[in-house]
mmCIF file with all atom_site columns, C-alpha atoms and ligand atoms in Angstrom:
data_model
loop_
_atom_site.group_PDB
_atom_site.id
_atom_site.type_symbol
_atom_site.label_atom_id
_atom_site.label_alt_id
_atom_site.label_comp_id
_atom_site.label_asym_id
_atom_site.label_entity_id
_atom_site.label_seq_id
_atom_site.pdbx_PDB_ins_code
_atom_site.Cartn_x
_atom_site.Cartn_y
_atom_site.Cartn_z
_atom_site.occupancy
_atom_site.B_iso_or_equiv
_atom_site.pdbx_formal_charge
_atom_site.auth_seq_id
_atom_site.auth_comp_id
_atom_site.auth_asym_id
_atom_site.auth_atom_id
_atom_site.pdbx_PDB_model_num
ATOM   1   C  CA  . UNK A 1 1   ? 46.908 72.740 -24.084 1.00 0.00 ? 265 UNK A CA  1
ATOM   2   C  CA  . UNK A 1 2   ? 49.202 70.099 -24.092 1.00 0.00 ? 266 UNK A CA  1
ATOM   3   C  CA  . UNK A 1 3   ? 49.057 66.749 -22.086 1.00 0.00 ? 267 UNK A CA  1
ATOM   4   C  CA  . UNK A 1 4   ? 51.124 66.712 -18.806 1.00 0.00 ? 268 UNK A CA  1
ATOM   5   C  CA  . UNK A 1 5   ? 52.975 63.299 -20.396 1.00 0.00 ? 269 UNK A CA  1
ATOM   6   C  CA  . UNK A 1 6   ? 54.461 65.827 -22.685 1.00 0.00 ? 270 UNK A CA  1
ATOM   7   C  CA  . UNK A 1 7   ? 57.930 68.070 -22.621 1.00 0.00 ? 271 UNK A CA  1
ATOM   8   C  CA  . UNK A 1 8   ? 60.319 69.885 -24.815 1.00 0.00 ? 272 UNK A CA  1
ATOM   9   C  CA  . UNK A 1 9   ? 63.786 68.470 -25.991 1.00 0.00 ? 273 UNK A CA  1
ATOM   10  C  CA  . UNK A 1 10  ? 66.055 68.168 -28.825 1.00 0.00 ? 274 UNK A CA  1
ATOM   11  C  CA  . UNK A 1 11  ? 65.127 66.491 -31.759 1.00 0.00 ? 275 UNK A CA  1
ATOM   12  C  CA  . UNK A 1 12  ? 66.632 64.580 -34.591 1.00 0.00 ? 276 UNK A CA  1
ATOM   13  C  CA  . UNK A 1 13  ? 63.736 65.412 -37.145 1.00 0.00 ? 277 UNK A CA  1
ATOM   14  C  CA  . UNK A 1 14  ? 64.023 69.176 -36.656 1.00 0.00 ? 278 UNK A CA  1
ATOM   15  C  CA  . UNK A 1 15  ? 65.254 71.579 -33.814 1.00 0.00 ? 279 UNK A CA  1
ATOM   16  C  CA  . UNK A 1 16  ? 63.187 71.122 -30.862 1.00 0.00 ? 280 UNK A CA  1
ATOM   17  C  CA  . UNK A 1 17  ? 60.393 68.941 -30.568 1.00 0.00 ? 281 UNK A CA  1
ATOM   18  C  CA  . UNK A 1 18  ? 58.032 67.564 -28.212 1.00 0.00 ? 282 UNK A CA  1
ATOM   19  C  CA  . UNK A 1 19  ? 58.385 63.853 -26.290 1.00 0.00 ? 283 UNK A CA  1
ATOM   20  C  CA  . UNK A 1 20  ? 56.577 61.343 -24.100 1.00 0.00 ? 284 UNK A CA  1
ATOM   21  C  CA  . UNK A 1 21  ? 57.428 61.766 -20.179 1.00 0.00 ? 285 UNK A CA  1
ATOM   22  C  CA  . UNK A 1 22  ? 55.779 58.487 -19.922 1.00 0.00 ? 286 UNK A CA  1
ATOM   23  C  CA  . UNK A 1 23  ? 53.803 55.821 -21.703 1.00 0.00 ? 287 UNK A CA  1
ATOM   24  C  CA  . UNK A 1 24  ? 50.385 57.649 -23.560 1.00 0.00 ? 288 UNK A CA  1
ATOM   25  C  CA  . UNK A 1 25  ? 48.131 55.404 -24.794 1.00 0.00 ? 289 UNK A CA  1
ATOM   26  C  CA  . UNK A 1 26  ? 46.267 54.621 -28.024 1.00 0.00 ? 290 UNK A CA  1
ATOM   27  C  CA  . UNK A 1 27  ? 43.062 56.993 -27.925 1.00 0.00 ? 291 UNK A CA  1
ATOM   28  C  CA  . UNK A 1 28  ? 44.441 59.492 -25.458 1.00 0.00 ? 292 UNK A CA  1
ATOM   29  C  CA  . UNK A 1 29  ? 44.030 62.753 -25.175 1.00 0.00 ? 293 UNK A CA  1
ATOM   30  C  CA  . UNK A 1 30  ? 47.370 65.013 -26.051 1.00 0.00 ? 294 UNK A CA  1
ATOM   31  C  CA  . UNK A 1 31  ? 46.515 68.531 -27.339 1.00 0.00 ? 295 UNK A CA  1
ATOM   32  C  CA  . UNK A 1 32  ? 42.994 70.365 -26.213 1.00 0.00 ? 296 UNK A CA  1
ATOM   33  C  CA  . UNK A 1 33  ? 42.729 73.346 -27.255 1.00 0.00 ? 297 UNK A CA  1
ATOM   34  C  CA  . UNK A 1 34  ? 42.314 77.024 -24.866 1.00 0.00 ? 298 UNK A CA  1
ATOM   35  C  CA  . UNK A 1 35  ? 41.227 80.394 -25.883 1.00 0.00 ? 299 UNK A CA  1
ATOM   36  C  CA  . UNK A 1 36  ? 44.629 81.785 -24.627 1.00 0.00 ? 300 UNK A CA  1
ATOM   37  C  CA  . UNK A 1 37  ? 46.367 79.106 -26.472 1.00 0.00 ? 301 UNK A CA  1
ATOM   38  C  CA  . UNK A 1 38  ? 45.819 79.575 -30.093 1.00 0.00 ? 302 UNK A CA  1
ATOM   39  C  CA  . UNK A 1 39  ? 45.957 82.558 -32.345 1.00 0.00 ? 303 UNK A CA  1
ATOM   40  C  CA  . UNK A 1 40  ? 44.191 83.334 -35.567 1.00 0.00 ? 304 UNK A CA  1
ATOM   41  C  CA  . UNK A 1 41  ? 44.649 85.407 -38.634 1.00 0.00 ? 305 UNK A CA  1
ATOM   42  C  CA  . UNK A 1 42  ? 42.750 85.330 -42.035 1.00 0.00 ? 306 UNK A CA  1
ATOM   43  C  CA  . UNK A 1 43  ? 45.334 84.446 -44.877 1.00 0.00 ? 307 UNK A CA  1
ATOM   44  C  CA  . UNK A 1 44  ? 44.320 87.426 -46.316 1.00 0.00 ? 308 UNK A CA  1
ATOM   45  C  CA  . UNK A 1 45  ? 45.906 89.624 -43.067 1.00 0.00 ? 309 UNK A CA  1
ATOM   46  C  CA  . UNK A 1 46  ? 49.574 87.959 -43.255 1.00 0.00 ? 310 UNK A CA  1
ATOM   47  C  CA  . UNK A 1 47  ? 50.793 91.170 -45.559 1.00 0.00 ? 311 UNK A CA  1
ATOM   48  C  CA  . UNK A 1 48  ? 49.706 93.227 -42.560 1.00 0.00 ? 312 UNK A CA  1
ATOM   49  C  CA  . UNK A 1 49  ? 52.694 91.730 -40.616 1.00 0.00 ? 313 UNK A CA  1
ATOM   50  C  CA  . UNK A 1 50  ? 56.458 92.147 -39.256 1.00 0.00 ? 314 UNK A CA  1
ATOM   51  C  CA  . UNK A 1 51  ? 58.431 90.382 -42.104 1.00 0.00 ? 315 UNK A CA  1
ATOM   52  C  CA  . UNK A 1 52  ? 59.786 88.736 -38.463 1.00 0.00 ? 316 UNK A CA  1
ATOM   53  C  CA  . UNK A 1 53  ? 56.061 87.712 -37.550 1.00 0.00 ? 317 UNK A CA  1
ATOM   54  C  CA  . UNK A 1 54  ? 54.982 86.501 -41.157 1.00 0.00 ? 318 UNK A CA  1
ATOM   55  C  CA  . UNK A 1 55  ? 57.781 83.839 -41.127 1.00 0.00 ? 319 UNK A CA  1
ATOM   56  C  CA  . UNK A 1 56  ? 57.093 82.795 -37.944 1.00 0.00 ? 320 UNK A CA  1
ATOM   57  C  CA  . UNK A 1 57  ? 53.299 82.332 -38.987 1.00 0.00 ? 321 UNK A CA  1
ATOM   58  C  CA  . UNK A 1 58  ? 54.450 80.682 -42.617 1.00 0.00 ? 322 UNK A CA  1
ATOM   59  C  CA  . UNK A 1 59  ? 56.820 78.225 -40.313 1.00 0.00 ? 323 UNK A CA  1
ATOM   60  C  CA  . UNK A 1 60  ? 54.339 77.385 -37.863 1.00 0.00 ? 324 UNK A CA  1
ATOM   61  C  CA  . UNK A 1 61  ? 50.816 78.186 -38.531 1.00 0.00 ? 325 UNK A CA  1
ATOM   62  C  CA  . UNK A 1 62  ? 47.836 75.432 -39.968 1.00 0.00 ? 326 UNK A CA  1
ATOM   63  C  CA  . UNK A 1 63  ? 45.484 76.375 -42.018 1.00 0.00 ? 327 UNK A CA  1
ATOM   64  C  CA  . UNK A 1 64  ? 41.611 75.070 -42.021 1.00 0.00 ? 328 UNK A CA  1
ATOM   65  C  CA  . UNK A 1 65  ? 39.953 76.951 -44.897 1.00 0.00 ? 329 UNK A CA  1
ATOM   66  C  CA  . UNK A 1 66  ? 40.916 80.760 -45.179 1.00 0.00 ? 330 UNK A CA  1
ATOM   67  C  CA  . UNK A 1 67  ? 41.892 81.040 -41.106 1.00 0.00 ? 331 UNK A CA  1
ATOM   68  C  CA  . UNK A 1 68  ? 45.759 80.348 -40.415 1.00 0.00 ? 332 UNK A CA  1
ATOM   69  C  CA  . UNK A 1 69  ? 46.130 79.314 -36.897 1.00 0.00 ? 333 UNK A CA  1
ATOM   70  C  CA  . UNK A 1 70  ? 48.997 79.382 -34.384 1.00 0.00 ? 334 UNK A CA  1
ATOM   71  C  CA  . UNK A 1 71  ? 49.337 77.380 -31.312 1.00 0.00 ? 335 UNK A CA  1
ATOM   72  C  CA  . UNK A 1 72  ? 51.081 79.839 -28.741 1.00 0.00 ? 336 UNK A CA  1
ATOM   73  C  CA  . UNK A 1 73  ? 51.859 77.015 -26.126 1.00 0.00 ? 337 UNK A CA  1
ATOM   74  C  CA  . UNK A 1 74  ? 54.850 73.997 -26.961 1.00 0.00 ? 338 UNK A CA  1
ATOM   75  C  CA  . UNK A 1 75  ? 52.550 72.237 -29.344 1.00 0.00 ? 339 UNK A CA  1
ATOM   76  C  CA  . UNK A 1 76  ? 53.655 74.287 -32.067 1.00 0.00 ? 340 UNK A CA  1
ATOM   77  C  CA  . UNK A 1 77  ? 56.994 72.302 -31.411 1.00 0.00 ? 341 UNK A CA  1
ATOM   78  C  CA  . UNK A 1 78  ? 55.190 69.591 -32.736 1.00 0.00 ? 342 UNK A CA  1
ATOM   79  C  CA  . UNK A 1 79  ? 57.056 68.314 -35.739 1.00 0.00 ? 343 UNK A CA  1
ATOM   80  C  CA  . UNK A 1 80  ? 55.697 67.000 -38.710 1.00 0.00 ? 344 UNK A CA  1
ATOM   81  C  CA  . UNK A 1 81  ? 56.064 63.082 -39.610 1.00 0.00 ? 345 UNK A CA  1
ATOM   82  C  CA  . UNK A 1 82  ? 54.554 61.110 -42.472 1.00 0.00 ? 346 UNK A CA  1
ATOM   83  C  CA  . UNK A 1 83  ? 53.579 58.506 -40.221 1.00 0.00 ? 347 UNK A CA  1
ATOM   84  C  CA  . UNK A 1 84  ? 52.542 60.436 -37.148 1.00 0.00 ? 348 UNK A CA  1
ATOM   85  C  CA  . UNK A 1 85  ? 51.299 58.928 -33.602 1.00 0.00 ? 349 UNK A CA  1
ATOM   86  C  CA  . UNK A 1 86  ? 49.089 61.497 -32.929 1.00 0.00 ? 350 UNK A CA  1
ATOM   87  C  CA  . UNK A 1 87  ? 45.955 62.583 -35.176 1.00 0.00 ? 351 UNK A CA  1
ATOM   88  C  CA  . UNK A 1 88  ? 43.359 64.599 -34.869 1.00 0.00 ? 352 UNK A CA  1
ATOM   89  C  CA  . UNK A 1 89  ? 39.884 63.504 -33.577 1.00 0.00 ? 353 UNK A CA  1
ATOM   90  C  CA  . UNK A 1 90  ? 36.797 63.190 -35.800 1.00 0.00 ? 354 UNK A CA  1
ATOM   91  C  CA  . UNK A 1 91  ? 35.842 66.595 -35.311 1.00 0.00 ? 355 UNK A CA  1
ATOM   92  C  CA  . UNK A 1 92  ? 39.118 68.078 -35.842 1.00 0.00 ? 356 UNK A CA  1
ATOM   93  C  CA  . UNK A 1 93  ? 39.134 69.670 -32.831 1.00 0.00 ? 357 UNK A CA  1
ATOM   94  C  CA  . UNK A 1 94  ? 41.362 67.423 -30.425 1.00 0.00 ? 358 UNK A CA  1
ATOM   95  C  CA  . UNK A 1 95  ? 44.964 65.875 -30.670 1.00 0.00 ? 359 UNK A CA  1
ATOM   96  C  CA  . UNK A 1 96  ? 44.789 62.260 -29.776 1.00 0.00 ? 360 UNK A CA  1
ATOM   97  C  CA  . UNK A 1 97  ? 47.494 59.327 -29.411 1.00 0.00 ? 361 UNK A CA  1
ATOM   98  C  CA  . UNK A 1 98  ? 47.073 57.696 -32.727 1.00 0.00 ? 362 UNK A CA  1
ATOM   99  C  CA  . UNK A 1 99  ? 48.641 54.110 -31.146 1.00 0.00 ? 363 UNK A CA  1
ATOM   100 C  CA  . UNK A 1 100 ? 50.393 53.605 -28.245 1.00 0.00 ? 364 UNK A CA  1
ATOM   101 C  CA  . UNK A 1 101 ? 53.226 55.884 -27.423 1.00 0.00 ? 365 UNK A CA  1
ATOM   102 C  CA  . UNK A 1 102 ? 56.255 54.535 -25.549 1.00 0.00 ? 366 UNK A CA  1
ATOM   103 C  CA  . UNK A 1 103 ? 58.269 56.804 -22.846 1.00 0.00 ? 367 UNK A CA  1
ATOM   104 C  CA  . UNK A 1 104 ? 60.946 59.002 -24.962 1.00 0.00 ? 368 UNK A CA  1
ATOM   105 C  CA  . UNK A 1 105 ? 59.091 58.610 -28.100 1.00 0.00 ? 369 UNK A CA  1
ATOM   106 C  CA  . UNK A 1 106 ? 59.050 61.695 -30.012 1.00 0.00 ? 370 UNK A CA  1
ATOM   107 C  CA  . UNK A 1 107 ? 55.406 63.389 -30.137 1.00 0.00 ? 371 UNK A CA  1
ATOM   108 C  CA  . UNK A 1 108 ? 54.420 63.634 -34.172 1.00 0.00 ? 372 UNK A CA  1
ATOM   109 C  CA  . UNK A 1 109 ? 51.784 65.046 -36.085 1.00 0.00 ? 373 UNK A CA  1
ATOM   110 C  CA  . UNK A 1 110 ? 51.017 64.873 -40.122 1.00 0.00 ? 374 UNK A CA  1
ATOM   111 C  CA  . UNK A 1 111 ? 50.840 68.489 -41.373 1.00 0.00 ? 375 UNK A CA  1
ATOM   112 C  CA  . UNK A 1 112 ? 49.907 67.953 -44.340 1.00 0.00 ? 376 UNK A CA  1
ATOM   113 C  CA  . UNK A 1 113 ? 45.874 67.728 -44.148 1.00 0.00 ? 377 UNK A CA  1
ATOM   114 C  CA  . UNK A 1 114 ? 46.179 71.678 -42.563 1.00 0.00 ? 378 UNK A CA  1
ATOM   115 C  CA  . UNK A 1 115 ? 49.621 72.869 -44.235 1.00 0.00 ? 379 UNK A CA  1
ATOM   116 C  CA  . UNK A 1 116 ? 49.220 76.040 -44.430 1.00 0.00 ? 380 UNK A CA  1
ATOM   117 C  CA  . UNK A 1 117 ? 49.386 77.378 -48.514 1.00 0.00 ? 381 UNK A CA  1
ATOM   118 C  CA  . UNK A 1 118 ? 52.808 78.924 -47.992 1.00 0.00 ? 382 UNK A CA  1
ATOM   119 C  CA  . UNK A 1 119 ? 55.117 76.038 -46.499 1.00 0.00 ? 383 UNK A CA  1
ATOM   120 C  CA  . UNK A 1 120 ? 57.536 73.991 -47.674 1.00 0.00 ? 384 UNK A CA  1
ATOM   121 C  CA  . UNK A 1 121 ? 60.186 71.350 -46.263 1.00 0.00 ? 385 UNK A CA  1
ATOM   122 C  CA  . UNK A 1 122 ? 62.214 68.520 -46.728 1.00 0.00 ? 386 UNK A CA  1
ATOM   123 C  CA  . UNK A 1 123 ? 60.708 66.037 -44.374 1.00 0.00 ? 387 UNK A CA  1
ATOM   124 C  CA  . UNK A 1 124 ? 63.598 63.894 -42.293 1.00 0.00 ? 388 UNK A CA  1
ATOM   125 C  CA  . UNK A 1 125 ? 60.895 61.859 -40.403 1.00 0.00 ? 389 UNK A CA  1
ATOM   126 C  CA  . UNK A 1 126 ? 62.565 58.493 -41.834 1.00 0.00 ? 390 UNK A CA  1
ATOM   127 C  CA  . UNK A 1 127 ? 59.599 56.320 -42.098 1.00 0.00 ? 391 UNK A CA  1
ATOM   128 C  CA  . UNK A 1 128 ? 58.981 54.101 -44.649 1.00 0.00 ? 392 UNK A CA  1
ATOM   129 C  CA  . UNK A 1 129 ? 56.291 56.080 -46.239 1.00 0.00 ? 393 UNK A CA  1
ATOM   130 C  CA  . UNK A 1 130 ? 58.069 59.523 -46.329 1.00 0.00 ? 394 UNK A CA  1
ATOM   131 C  CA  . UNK A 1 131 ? 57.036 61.948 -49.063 1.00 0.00 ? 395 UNK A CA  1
ATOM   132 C  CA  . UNK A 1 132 ? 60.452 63.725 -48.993 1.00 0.00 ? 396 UNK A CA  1
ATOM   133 C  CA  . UNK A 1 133 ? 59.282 67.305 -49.643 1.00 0.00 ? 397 UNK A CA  1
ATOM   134 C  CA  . UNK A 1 134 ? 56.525 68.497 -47.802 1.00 0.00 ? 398 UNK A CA  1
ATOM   135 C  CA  . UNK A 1 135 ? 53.870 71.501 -49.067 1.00 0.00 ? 399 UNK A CA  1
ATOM   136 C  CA  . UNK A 1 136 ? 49.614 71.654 -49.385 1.00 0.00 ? 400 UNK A CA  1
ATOM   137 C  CA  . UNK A 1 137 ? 48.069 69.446 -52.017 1.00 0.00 ? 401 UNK A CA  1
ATOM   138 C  CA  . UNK A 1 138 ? 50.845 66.243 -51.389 1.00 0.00 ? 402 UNK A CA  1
ATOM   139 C  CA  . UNK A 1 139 ? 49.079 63.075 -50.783 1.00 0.00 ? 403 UNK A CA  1
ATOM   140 C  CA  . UNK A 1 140 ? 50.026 61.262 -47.550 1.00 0.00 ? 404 UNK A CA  1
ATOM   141 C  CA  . UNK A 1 141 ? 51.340 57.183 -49.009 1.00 0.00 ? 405 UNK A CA  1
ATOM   142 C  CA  . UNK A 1 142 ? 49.504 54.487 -47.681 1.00 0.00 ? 406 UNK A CA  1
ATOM   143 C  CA  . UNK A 1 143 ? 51.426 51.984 -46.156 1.00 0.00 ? 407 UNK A CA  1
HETATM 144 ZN ZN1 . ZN  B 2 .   ? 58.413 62.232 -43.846 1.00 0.00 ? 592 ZN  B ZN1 1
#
């Protein structure tokens, strides 16, 4: 579930994507997840889908060893960025405000630690340590 700071708008990285209300702060809590907020498939079950449903899965799903997972709520607008604000917490399981987040800021996450084995992208992110194309197995630049 996503943090009440948080809405939906238009977004110059890609489509929609998710912004600050209001001023989060370093360490804060911005994505917990529900039962009825998440869905799950083995990798080995995404033949067993709608061609419509298996590209929606390939374009939005994160993968954590042979489980794909799908947020159902607005954090799977969540776009990618290779130097994200938010990470997850030590034990993976929580979304937290990786520094302090102004109002209007755009909400960001790196995908590539759980990219799921079948996507690929250009990343438009713009920060200095961009990787350009995005798929499992690229190594996130230090900056
Ligand atoms: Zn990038």
């Amino acid at each position: 579930m996503l943090s009440n700071k948080i809405e939906k708008r238009e977004s110059v990285i890609s489509g929609i994507g998710l912004f600050a209300k209001e001023d989060i702060t370093k360490g804060e809590l911005v994505w917990w997840p529900t039962s009825d907020t998440i869905d799950k498939i083995h990798v080995d079950r995404l033949n067993e889908l709608s061609e419509e449903k298996r590209k929606h899965w390939i374009k939005n799903a994160y993968q954590m060893g042979v489980y794909l997972y799908l947020d159902t709520d607005d954090a799977t607008y969540m776009n990618h960025s290779c130097d994200p604000n938010v990470i997850n917490s030590d034990d993976e399981s929580l979304l937290i405000a990786r520094r302090d987040i102004v109002k209007d800021e755009e909400i960001t996450w790196n995908y590539l630690p759980y990219m799921n084995q079948y996507l690929v992208f250009q990343c438009s992110c713009s920060s200095k340590n961009c990787i350009g194309v995005v798929k499992k197995g690229t190594m996130t630049k230090m900056i």
